[in-house]
Amino acid sequence: PSDLLTLAEQGETPEEVAASYDGVTVADVHAALAYAFENADEIRAIEASAREAVDRIRENRPVDPEEFKERA
């Protein structure tokens, strides 16, 4: 739903969104959007948590191959 919410916020119509995904109907998009709008705060919190996790991983990953070898 978060991707659909973002697309809707960017102005894509349900028809355009459905056409972008195989097997997804316009009715599916409407149902997902209804859920997303009703639960927007929860969805945004999940997205923020995922972004924070990715940031932590990026901060802790070795960039230098030699540093990687040292950690192994």
Short mmCIF file of C-alpha atoms in Angstrom, two decimals:
data_model
loop_
_atom_site.label_atom_id
_atom_site.label_comp_id
_atom_site.label_asym_id
_atom_site.label_seq_id
_atom_site.Cartn_x
_atom_site.Cartn_y
_atom_site.Cartn_z
CA PRO A 1 0.00 0.00 0.00
CA SER A 2 2.79 2.49 0.64
CA ASP A 3 3.88 2.42 -3.01
CA LEU A 4 0.30 2.96 -4.08
CA LEU A 5 -0.10 5.79 -1.60
CA THR A 6 3.03 7.45 -2.97
CA LEU A 7 1.82 7.04 -6.56
CA ALA A 8 -1.56 8.51 -5.64
CA GLU A 9 0.12 11.42 -3.89
CA GLN A 10 2.14 11.99 -7.07
CA GLY A 11 -1.08 12.22 -9.09
CA GLU A 12 -1.28 8.81 -10.76
CA THR A 13 -4.80 7.57 -11.32
CA PRO A 14 -5.95 4.14 -10.12
CA GLU A 15 -6.18 3.12 -13.77
CA GLU A 16 -2.55 4.12 -14.37
CA VAL A 17 -1.40 2.28 -11.27
CA ALA A 18 -3.30 -0.89 -12.21
CA ALA A 19 -1.80 -0.80 -15.69
CA SER A 20 1.69 -0.78 -14.12
CA TYR A 21 1.21 -4.11 -12.32
CA ASP A 22 0.35 -7.47 -13.88
CA GLY A 23 -2.78 -9.01 -12.43
CA VAL A 24 -3.82 -5.90 -10.49
CA THR A 25 -7.26 -4.51 -11.22
CA VAL A 26 -8.54 -0.99 -10.72
CA ALA A 27 -10.72 -2.39 -7.92
CA ASP A 28 -7.56 -3.80 -6.26
CA VAL A 29 -5.96 -0.37 -6.41
CA HIS A 30 -9.02 1.29 -4.90
CA ALA A 31 -9.08 -1.26 -2.07
CA ALA A 32 -5.36 -0.76 -1.39
CA LEU A 33 -5.73 3.01 -1.47
CA ALA A 34 -8.65 2.87 0.94
CA TYR A 35 -6.54 0.82 3.33
CA ALA A 36 -3.53 3.10 2.87
CA PHE A 37 -5.49 6.28 3.50
CA GLU A 38 -7.20 4.79 6.56
CA ASN A 39 -3.84 3.65 7.96
CA ALA A 40 -1.49 6.32 6.61
CA ASP A 41 0.21 7.01 9.96
CA GLU A 42 0.96 3.33 10.51
CA ILE A 43 2.27 2.92 6.97
CA ARG A 44 4.49 5.99 7.27
CA ALA A 45 5.86 4.67 10.60
CA ILE A 46 6.72 1.34 8.98
CA GLU A 47 8.42 3.15 6.08
CA ALA A 48 10.42 5.30 8.51
CA SER A 49 11.51 2.24 10.47
CA ALA A 50 12.62 0.51 7.27
CA ARG A 51 14.59 3.59 6.16
CA GLU A 52 16.29 3.75 9.56
CA ALA A 53 17.25 0.07 9.32
CA VAL A 54 18.73 0.60 5.86
CA ASP A 55 20.66 3.63 7.11
CA ARG A 56 22.09 1.60 10.02
CA ILE A 57 23.16 -1.15 7.65
CA ARG A 58 24.81 1.35 5.32
CA GLU A 59 26.62 3.03 8.21
CA ASN A 60 28.03 -0.27 9.42
CA ARG A 61 28.98 -1.88 6.14
CA PRO A 62 32.61 -1.78 5.14
CA VAL A 63 33.36 0.35 2.13
CA ASP A 64 37.00 -0.60 1.79
CA PRO A 65 37.58 -4.25 0.73
CA GLU A 66 40.49 -4.44 3.18
CA GLU A 67 38.19 -3.37 6.02
CA PHE A 68 35.81 -6.13 4.96
CA LYS A 69 38.60 -8.70 5.18
CA GLU A 70 39.54 -7.42 8.65
CA ARG A 71 35.98 -7.90 9.92
CA ALA A 72 35.75 -11.47 8.60
#
